[in-house]
CSV table of C-alpha atoms in Angstrom, one decimal:
chain,number,residue,atom,x,y,z
A,131,MET,CA,0.3,-0.1,-0.7
A,132,ASN,CA,1.3,3.4,-0.8
A,133,LYS,CA,1.1,6.8,1.1
A,134,ARG,CA,-1.3,8.2,-1.4
A,135,SER,CA,-3.9,5.2,-0.8
A,136,TYR,CA,-3.1,5.5,3.5
A,137,LEU,CA,-4.2,8.7,3.1
A,138,LEU,CA,-6.9,8.3,1.0
A,139,LEU,CA,-8.1,5.8,3.7
A,140,CYS,CA,-7.7,8.1,6.2
A,141,PHE,CA,-9.5,10.2,5.1
A,142,LEU,CA,-12.0,8.2,4.5
A,143,GLN,CA,-12.4,7.0,7.7
A,144,ILE,CA,-12.2,10.3,9.6
A,145,LYS,CA,-15.6,11.2,7.0
A,146,SER,CA,-17.5,8.3,8.0
A,147,ALA,CA,-16.3,9.2,11.7
A,148,ILE,CA,-17.8,12.7,11.2
A,149,ALA,CA,-20.5,11.3,9.7
A,150,LEU,CA,-21.6,9.2,12.9
A,151,LEU,CA,-21.5,12.6,15.4
A,152,PRO,CA,-24.9,12.9,15.5
A,153,LYS,CA,-25.4,9.3,16.2
A,154,LEU,CA,-22.2,9.7,18.9
A,155,CYS,CA,-23.5,12.9,20.5
A,156,LEU,CA,-27.1,11.0,20.9
A,157,THR,CA,-25.1,8.0,23.0
A,158,ILE,CA,-22.8,10.5,24.8
A,159,CYS,CA,-25.8,12.7,26.1
A,160,CYS,CA,-27.7,9.1,27.3
A,161,SER,CA,-24.7,8.1,28.5
A,162,PHE,CA,-23.8,11.1,30.4
A,163,LEU,CA,-27.0,10.7,32.4
A,164,PHE,CA,-26.6,7.1,33.6
A,165,ALA,CA,-23.1,8.0,34.6
A,166,TYR,CA,-24.4,11.3,36.6
A,167,GLY,CA,-26.9,8.9,38.0
A,168,ILE,CA,-23.7,6.6,39.2
A,169,TYR,CA,-21.8,9.7,40.4
A,170,HIS,CA,-24.8,11.4,42.5
A,171,ALA,CA,-25.5,8.0,44.1
A,172,GLY,CA,-21.8,7.0,44.8
A,173,ARG,CA,-21.3,10.3,46.4
A,174,GLU,CA,-23.9,10.5,48.4
A,175,PHE,CA,-22.9,6.9,49.9
A,176,LEU,CA,-19.8,8.3,50.6
A,177,SER,CA,-20.1,11.6,51.8
A,178,ARG,CA,-22.1,11.0,54.3
A,179,PRO,CA,-20.7,9.1,57.6
A,180,GLU,CA,-23.5,8.3,59.6
A,181,GLU,CA,-22.3,7.7,63.0
A,182,ILE,CA,-23.4,4.4,65.3
A,183,LYS,CA,-25.2,5.7,67.7
A,184,LEU,CA,-26.2,2.8,69.3
A,185,PRO,CA,-28.7,3.6,72.2
A,186,VAL,CA,-28.5,1.8,75.7
A,187,ALA,CA,-30.9,2.1,78.8
A,188,LEU,CA,-29.0,2.3,81.9
A,189,VAL,CA,-30.3,1.8,85.2
A,190,LEU,CA,-28.4,3.3,88.3
A,191,PRO,CA,-29.1,2.6,92.1
A,192,GLU,CA,-30.7,5.2,93.8
A,193,ASP,CA,-29.1,7.6,96.0
A,194,ASP,CA,-25.8,5.9,94.6
A,195,THR,CA,-23.4,9.2,94.1
A,196,TYR,CA,-20.5,7.8,93.2
A,197,ALA,CA,-22.3,6.0,90.5
A,198,GLY,CA,-23.5,8.7,89.1
A,199,LEU,CA,-20.9,10.9,89.1
A,200,ALA,CA,-18.9,7.8,87.5
A,201,PHE,CA,-21.5,7.0,84.7
A,202,SER,CA,-21.8,11.0,83.9
A,203,PHE,CA,-18.0,11.1,83.7
A,204,ILE,CA,-18.0,7.9,81.5
A,205,GLU,CA,-20.8,9.4,79.4
A,206,ARG,CA,-18.8,12.3,78.0
A,207,MET,CA,-15.7,10.3,77.0
A,208,ASP,CA,-15.0,10.4,73.3
A,209,SER,CA,-14.7,6.7,72.5
A,210,ILE,CA,-18.1,6.5,74.5
A,211,ARG,CA,-20.0,9.9,73.3
A,212,SER,CA,-19.3,8.5,69.7
A,213,LEU,CA,-20.6,5.1,69.4
A,214,CYS,CA,-23.2,4.8,72.5
A,215,SER,CA,-26.3,7.3,73.9
A,216,PHE,CA,-27.3,6.5,77.0
A,217,GLU,CA,-30.9,6.7,78.7
A,218,ARG,CA,-31.0,6.6,82.4
A,219,THR,CA,-34.8,5.2,83.7
A,220,ASP,CA,-35.9,2.5,86.0
A,221,LYS,CA,-35.6,-1.2,85.3
A,222,GLU,CA,-39.3,-1.9,84.4
A,223,THR,CA,-38.9,1.3,81.6
A,224,ALA,CA,-35.6,0.6,80.4
A,225,LEU,CA,-37.2,-3.6,79.7
A,226,SER,CA,-40.0,-2.3,77.9
A,227,LEU,CA,-37.2,0.0,75.6
A,228,LEU,CA,-35.3,-3.5,74.5
A,229,LYS,CA,-38.3,-4.9,74.4
A,230,SER,CA,-39.4,-2.9,71.7
A,231,SER,CA,-36.2,-2.5,70.1
A,232,GLU,CA,-35.8,1.1,71.1
A,233,VAL,CA,-32.6,0.4,72.7
A,234,TYR,CA,-29.9,-2.4,72.0
A,235,ALA,CA,-29.1,-2.8,75.4
A,236,VAL,CA,-29.9,-2.6,79.0
A,237,ILE,CA,-27.3,-2.3,81.6
A,238,LEU,CA,-28.1,-2.6,85.6
A,239,ILE,CA,-25.5,-1.5,87.4
A,240,PRO,CA,-25.9,-2.7,91.4
A,241,ASP,CA,-25.4,-0.8,95.0
A,242,SER,CA,-22.0,0.3,95.6
A,243,PHE,CA,-20.6,-0.5,92.3
A,244,VAL,CA,-17.8,1.9,92.6
A,245,GLU,CA,-17.0,1.0,95.7
A,246,HIS,CA,-16.7,-2.5,95.1
A,247,ILE,CA,-14.6,-1.9,91.9
A,248,LEU,CA,-12.2,0.2,94.5
A,249,ASN,CA,-11.5,-2.1,97.4
A,250,GLY,CA,-11.6,-5.4,95.0
A,251,THR,CA,-15.8,-6.5,95.7
A,252,ASN,CA,-16.1,-6.8,92.2
A,253,SER,CA,-20.1,-7.1,92.2
A,254,ALA,CA,-20.9,-7.8,88.5
A,255,ALA,CA,-22.9,-5.2,86.5
A,256,THR,CA,-25.4,-6.7,84.4
A,257,LEU,CA,-25.6,-6.6,81.1
A,258,ILE,CA,-29.3,-7.6,78.8
A,259,LEU,CA,-29.3,-7.8,75.1
A,260,PRO,CA,-32.3,-9.0,72.9
A,261,ARG,CA,-32.8,-12.4,72.0
A,262,LYS,CA,-32.6,-11.5,68.3
A,263,ASP,CA,-28.8,-11.0,67.6
A,264,THR,CA,-27.8,-7.1,65.7
A,265,LEU,CA,-24.8,-6.0,64.7
A,266,GLU,CA,-25.8,-3.6,67.3
A,267,SER,CA,-26.1,-5.2,69.9
A,268,ILE,CA,-22.9,-7.2,68.9
A,269,LEU,CA,-21.1,-4.1,68.8
A,270,PHE,CA,-22.5,-2.9,71.9
A,271,SER,CA,-21.4,-6.5,73.8
A,272,THR,CA,-18.3,-6.4,72.1
A,273,LEU,CA,-17.6,-2.9,73.8
A,274,ALA,CA,-18.6,-4.2,77.1
A,275,ASP,CA,-16.2,-6.9,76.9
A,276,SER,CA,-13.3,-4.5,76.0
A,277,GLY,CA,-14.1,-2.5,78.8
A,278,ALA,CA,-14.0,-5.6,81.0
A,279,SER,CA,-10.7,-6.3,79.8
A,280,THR,CA,-9.6,-3.2,80.6
A,281,LEU,CA,-10.7,-3.3,83.8
A,282,SER,CA,-9.5,-6.5,84.9
A,283,THR,CA,-6.0,-5.8,83.9
A,284,ALA,CA,-5.9,-2.7,85.2
A,285,GLN,CA,-7.0,-4.5,88.7
A,286,SER,CA,-4.8,-7.5,87.9
A,287,GLY,CA,-2.0,-4.6,88.0
A,288,ILE,CA,-2.7,-3.2,91.6
A,289,TYR,CA,-3.4,-6.5,93.0
A,290,ALA,CA,0.0,-7.6,91.7
A,291,MET,CA,1.3,-4.3,93.3
A,292,GLU,CA,-0.6,-4.5,97.0
A,293,GLU,CA,1.3,-8.2,96.9
A,294,LEU,CA,4.8,-7.2,96.2
A,295,MET,CA,4.3,-4.3,98.5
A,296,ILE,CA,3.1,-7.0,101.5
A,297,SER,CA,6.1,-9.7,100.7
A,298,TYR,CA,8.3,-6.6,101.2
A,299,GLU,CA,6.2,-5.3,104.4
A,300,GLN,CA,5.8,-2.1,102.8
A,301,TRP,CA,2.2,-1.3,104.7
A,302,ASP,CA,2.3,2.5,104.5
A,303,SER,CA,3.5,2.7,101.2
A,304,ILE,CA,0.2,0.8,99.9
A,305,PRO,CA,-2.0,3.5,99.5
A,306,LYS,CA,0.5,6.1,97.6
A,307,ALA,CA,1.6,3.1,95.3
A,308,GLU,CA,-2.4,2.3,94.9
A,309,GLU,CA,-3.0,6.1,94.0
A,310,ALA,CA,-0.2,6.1,91.2
A,311,LEU,CA,-0.9,3.2,89.9
A,312,ASN,CA,-4.3,4.6,89.7
A,313,ARG,CA,-3.5,7.7,87.8
A,314,LEU,CA,-1.2,5.9,86.0
A,315,TYR,CA,-4.1,4.3,84.1
A,316,LEU,CA,-6.8,6.7,84.1
A,317,SER,CA,-4.3,8.5,82.1
A,318,TYR,CA,-3.9,5.6,79.8
A,319,ALA,CA,-8.2,5.3,80.0
A,320,LEU,CA,-8.0,9.0,79.0
A,321,ASN,CA,-5.9,9.6,76.4
A,322,ARG,CA,-6.4,6.9,73.6
A,323,GLY,CA,-3.8,8.3,71.8
A,324,ARG,CA,-1.6,6.6,74.0
A,325,ILE,CA,-2.9,3.1,73.3
A,326,PHE,CA,-4.1,3.4,69.7
A,327,GLN,CA,-2.2,4.7,67.1
A,328,THR,CA,-5.1,6.3,64.5
A,329,GLU,CA,-4.0,6.3,60.7
A,330,THR,CA,-6.7,7.8,58.4
A,331,ILE,CA,-7.1,5.4,55.4
A,332,SER,CA,-9.5,6.4,52.6
A,333,ALA,CA,-11.2,4.1,50.6
A,334,THR,CA,-10.6,6.6,47.4
A,335,GLY,CA,-7.0,5.9,47.9
A,336,ALA,CA,-5.3,9.7,46.6
A,337,LEU,CA,-8.5,11.0,44.8
A,338,SER,CA,-11.2,13.3,46.8
A,339,LEU,CA,-14.7,11.4,46.7
A,340,SER,CA,-15.8,13.8,43.7
A,341,LYS,CA,-12.8,12.9,41.7
A,342,TYR,CA,-13.2,9.5,42.5
A,343,TYR,CA,-16.6,9.1,41.3
A,344,ILE,CA,-15.5,11.0,38.0
A,345,CYS,CA,-13.6,9.1,36.8
A,346,SER,CA,-15.9,6.2,37.6
A,347,ALA,CA,-18.9,8.5,35.5
A,348,ALA,CA,-16.3,9.4,33.0
A,349,VAL,CA,-15.2,5.8,32.2
A,350,LEU,CA,-18.6,4.5,32.2
A,351,LEU,CA,-19.4,7.7,29.4
A,352,LEU,CA,-16.6,6.5,27.1
A,353,LEU,CA,-17.6,2.6,27.3
A,354,LEU,CA,-21.9,3.4,27.2
A,355,SER,CA,-21.2,5.4,24.4
A,356,GLY,CA,-19.5,2.9,22.3
A,357,MET,CA,-23.0,1.0,21.7
A,358,GLY,CA,-24.0,2.9,19.0
A,359,HIS,CA,-20.7,2.3,16.7
A,360,TYR,CA,-21.3,-1.3,15.5
A,361,SER,CA,-21.9,0.2,12.0
A,362,TYR,CA,-18.9,2.2,12.1
A,363,TYR,CA,-16.9,-0.9,12.7
A,364,SER,CA,-18.0,-3.1,10.6
A,365,SER,CA,-20.2,-0.8,7.5
A,366,GLU,CA,-17.9,-2.2,4.7
A,367,PRO,CA,-19.8,-4.1,2.6
A,368,GLU,CA,-18.0,-7.1,0.7
A,369,SER,CA,-17.2,-5.2,-2.8
A,370,LEU,CA,-15.1,-2.6,-0.6
A,371,LYS,CA,-13.4,-5.1,1.0
A,372,LEU,CA,-12.3,-6.6,-1.9
A,373,LEU,CA,-11.2,-2.9,-3.4
A,374,PHE,CA,-9.1,-2.8,-0.2
A,375,ARG,CA,-7.5,-5.7,-0.4
A,376,ARG,CA,-6.6,-5.1,-4.2
A,377,GLN,CA,-4.8,-1.8,-2.8
A,378,GLY,CA,-2.9,-4.2,0.0
A,379,ILE,CA,-4.8,-2.7,2.8
A,380,SER,CA,-5.1,-5.3,5.5
A,381,PRO,CA,-7.9,-5.4,7.8
A,382,LEU,CA,-5.0,-4.4,10.5
A,383,VAL,CA,-4.6,-1.2,8.9
A,384,LEU,CA,-8.2,-0.9,8.0
A,385,LEU,CA,-9.6,-1.1,12.0
A,386,PHE,CA,-6.4,0.3,12.9
A,387,SER,CA,-7.2,3.6,10.8
A,388,LYS,CA,-10.7,3.2,12.0
A,389,LEU,CA,-9.6,3.2,15.9
A,390,MET,CA,-7.6,7.1,15.1
A,391,ALA,CA,-10.3,8.1,13.1
A,392,ILE,CA,-12.8,7.6,16.7
A,393,SER,CA,-10.5,8.2,19.0
A,394,GLY,CA,-9.8,11.6,17.2
A,395,ILE,CA,-13.1,12.5,17.2
A,396,TYR,CA,-13.5,12.0,21.2
A,397,LEU,CA,-10.5,14.0,21.4
A,398,VAL,CA,-11.9,17.2,19.4
A,399,LEU,CA,-15.3,16.2,21.3
A,400,LEU,CA,-14.8,15.6,24.9
A,401,PHE,CA,-11.3,16.9,25.5
A,402,PRO,CA,-11.8,20.7,25.5
A,403,ILE,CA,-14.4,19.9,27.9
A,404,LEU,CA,-12.9,18.4,30.3
A,405,VAL,CA,-10.6,21.3,30.4
A,406,LEU,CA,-12.7,24.3,30.3
A,407,ALA,CA,-14.4,22.6,33.4
A,408,GLY,CA,-10.9,22.3,35.0
A,409,PHE,CA,-10.9,18.5,35.4
A,410,LEU,CA,-8.0,18.1,33.0
A,411,PRO,CA,-4.9,20.2,32.2
A,412,ILE,CA,-4.0,20.7,28.5
A,413,SER,CA,-0.6,18.6,29.0
A,414,SER,CA,-2.9,15.8,29.7
A,415,VAL,CA,-4.0,15.3,25.8
A,416,GLY,CA,-1.7,12.8,25.2
A,417,GLY,CA,-3.0,10.6,28.3
A,418,PHE,CA,-6.5,11.4,27.5
A,419,PHE,CA,-6.5,10.2,24.0
A,420,ILE,CA,-4.4,6.7,24.9
A,421,LEU,CA,-7.5,6.2,27.3
A,422,ILE,CA,-10.0,6.7,24.3
A,423,PHE,CA,-7.6,4.4,22.8
A,424,SER,CA,-7.9,1.8,24.5
A,425,VAL,CA,-12.0,2.2,25.4
A,426,GLN,CA,-12.1,1.7,21.6
A,427,SER,CA,-10.1,-0.9,21.1
A,428,PHE,CA,-12.0,-3.0,23.5
A,429,LEU,CA,-15.2,-2.3,22.0
A,430,LEU,CA,-13.9,-3.2,18.4
A,431,LEU,CA,-13.0,-6.3,20.0
A,432,LEU,CA,-16.8,-6.7,21.1
A,433,CYS,CA,-17.9,-5.8,17.5
A,434,SER,CA,-15.4,-7.8,15.7
A,435,ILE,CA,-16.9,-11.1,18.3
A,436,CYS,CA,-20.9,-10.0,17.7
A,437,SER,CA,-22.4,-10.7,14.4
A,438,GLN,CA,-25.3,-8.7,14.9
A,439,SER,CA,-25.9,-4.8,16.3
A,440,GLY,CA,-28.0,-6.1,19.0
A,441,SER,CA,-26.1,-8.7,20.5
A,442,TYR,CA,-22.9,-6.1,20.2
A,443,ILE,CA,-25.2,-3.4,22.2
A,444,LEU,CA,-26.4,-5.9,24.4
A,445,VAL,CA,-22.7,-7.4,25.5
A,446,SER,CA,-20.8,-4.1,25.6
A,447,ALA,CA,-23.4,-2.8,28.1
A,448,VAL,CA,-23.3,-5.7,30.2
A,449,LEU,CA,-20.0,-6.8,30.4
A,450,SER,CA,-19.1,-3.0,31.1
A,451,ILE,CA,-21.3,-2.4,34.1
A,452,LEU,CA,-20.0,-5.6,35.3
A,453,GLY,CA,-16.6,-4.8,34.6
A,454,LEU,CA,-16.3,-1.2,36.3
A,455,PHE,CA,-18.4,-2.9,38.9
A,456,LEU,CA,-16.0,-5.3,39.7
A,457,SER,CA,-13.1,-3.0,39.2
A,458,GLY,CA,-14.4,-0.7,42.0
A,459,ALA,CA,-16.1,1.7,39.6
A,460,PHE,CA,-19.6,1.9,41.6
A,461,LEU,CA,-17.8,1.0,45.1
A,462,PRO,CA,-14.8,1.2,46.3
A,463,SER,CA,-12.7,-2.1,46.3
A,464,VAL,CA,-11.7,-1.9,49.6
A,465,PHE,CA,-15.8,-3.0,50.2
A,466,LEU,CA,-15.6,-5.8,47.9
A,467,PRO,CA,-14.3,-9.5,49.1
A,468,GLU,CA,-10.9,-10.2,48.2
A,469,ALA,CA,-11.8,-12.6,45.4
A,470,VAL,CA,-14.1,-10.0,44.0
A,471,ARG,CA,-11.0,-7.6,44.1
A,472,GLN,CA,-8.7,-10.1,42.9
A,473,ILE,CA,-11.6,-10.7,39.5
A,474,GLY,CA,-11.4,-6.7,39.1
A,475,LYS,CA,-7.6,-6.5,38.7
A,476,LEU,CA,-7.6,-9.0,35.9
A,477,LEU,CA,-10.4,-6.9,33.8
A,478,PRO,CA,-9.2,-4.3,31.5
A,479,THR,CA,-11.9,-1.6,33.1
A,480,ALA,CA,-9.3,-1.9,35.8
A,481,LEU,CA,-7.0,-0.5,33.5
A,482,PHE,CA,-9.3,2.4,31.9
A,483,LEU,CA,-10.1,3.4,35.4
A,484,LYS,CA,-6.4,3.7,37.2
A,485,LEU,CA,-5.8,5.6,33.3
A,486,CYS,CA,-8.6,7.9,34.5
A,487,ARG,CA,-7.6,8.5,37.8
A,488,GLU,CA,-3.7,9.2,37.2
A,489,LEU,CA,-4.9,11.7,34.1
A,490,LEU,CA,-7.4,13.1,36.5
A,491,THR,CA,-4.4,13.7,39.3
A,492,ASP,CA,-1.9,14.6,36.8
A,493,SER,CA,0.4,11.8,37.9
A,494,LEU,CA,-0.1,10.1,34.8
A,495,SER,CA,3.0,6.9,35.1
A,496,ILE,CA,5.0,5.5,31.8
A,497,SER,CA,4.0,2.3,33.3
A,498,SER,CA,0.6,3.0,32.4
A,499,ILE,CA,0.9,5.0,29.1
A,500,VAL,CA,2.6,1.6,28.1
A,501,TYR,CA,0.1,-0.7,29.5
A,502,GLY,CA,-2.7,1.0,27.7
A,503,ILE,CA,-0.5,1.3,24.2
A,504,ILE,CA,0.0,-2.6,24.4
A,505,THR,CA,-3.9,-3.5,26.1
A,506,GLY,CA,-5.1,-1.4,22.8
A,507,PHE,CA,-3.0,-3.0,20.1
A,508,LEU,CA,-3.7,-6.5,21.5
A,509,PHE,CA,-7.4,-5.5,21.7
A,510,LEU,CA,-7.1,-4.6,18.4
A,511,SER,CA,-4.9,-7.7,16.6
A,512,THR,CA,-7.3,-9.9,18.4
A,513,ALA,CA,-10.1,-8.0,16.9
A,514,CYS,CA,-7.9,-8.2,13.4
A,515,LEU,CA,-8.4,-12.1,13.9
A,516,PHE,CA,-12.0,-12.5,14.3
A,517,HIS,CA,-12.7,-9.9,11.9
A,518,ARG,CA,-10.6,-12.6,9.4
A,519,CYS,CA,-12.7,-15.5,10.4
A,520,HIS,CA,-15.8,-13.6,9.5
A,521,THR,CA,-14.9,-12.7,6.5
A,522,GLY,CA,-13.5,-16.1,5.4
A,523,SER,CA,-16.7,-17.6,7.1
A,524,LYS,CA,-18.7,-15.1,4.5
A,525,ARG,CA,-16.4,-16.0,1.2
A,526,LYS,CA,-17.2,-19.3,1.5
A,527,ILE,CA,-20.9,-19.1,2.3
A,528,ILE,CA,-20.5,-17.0,-0.9
A,529,SER,CA,-18.4,-19.1,-3.2
A,530,THR,CA,-20.3,-22.2,-2.2
A,531,ARG,CA,-23.6,-20.9,-2.8
A,532,GLY,CA,-22.0,-19.8,-6.6
A,533,PHE,CA,-21.4,-23.3,-7.3
A,534,LYS,CA,-24.7,-24.6,-6.1
A,535,ILE,CA,-25.8,-22.0,-8.9
């Protein structure tokens, strides 16, 4: 194939892609509405960090000043206040609230509860949970077990210290040592930073919530907007294909020219909008083209596999949505099971999302560029093989019919 033939082919493909603009704009608009719905729903899902408040009925003994003061102090602690809300009431009312599921637990505090903790008597508090286990009741039970374990650890330390003092007959030093040890344990209980190290983990990685779902919506739009490309990717009649073969134009060159033409149309149509909206810098034009090229090569492969436009629309829509879900587009991957995450990493939609996210954060890596180009040409080569198979089958059918005639 000479240079003039190749330039003429490129011109024809660009002209065909431009003729596709009305259908392309319509599918982009419809895909945009669907993608916006996904973006809005995902943003609403993660932008409301609903605090888990466990309502708990607390029954304190009458005229027990120490218990009232102690639990007033506990209720104001950040670790308790962020998870539980206590309602002080009598035993009968507390049980009726538990029965009607208005509270998730009932705590019955015995008389002289605080004094018994201090002197080692350890009168047990009663924790009543609903018969039917719920996530909230299991959580509160876990919190109660943790508190009891912390208290028993502290008391074990105090008892061990007392035994040591007694063994050395340091009777006068026991009260001072108990006071110092209690102050030490309280300092750990009141300052959680001395026990726990807080590490903030984002489900969306380095992206903000908005940018995360903008990427998901953008990739979904690119995939769904290709549902109307079947006629473009397989529009040549057999006579024109025969002419291409006579001119030395291979199916690989033909499909590559189609990919370049439609990718260029997408670039001209969408990139200025994204730049003006402030989502992408002008310097990301090459990376955005690679993203479009890899997505279109994937759609070209699906088109080459499917024999009819209806089956292509159905297959491309189902695979696009399913692939994006498994790759963590709609729900971040950290919320998906491990097996699903591993499958999602192997899908081409994971590459599309990675390219888009790196473009949005202006951190496009060389490895992602190379991976995108290789994947695009791999899809193109596979599509070319299916194209050859379909063409060969059609030729065989035509020649057989001619023989019968």
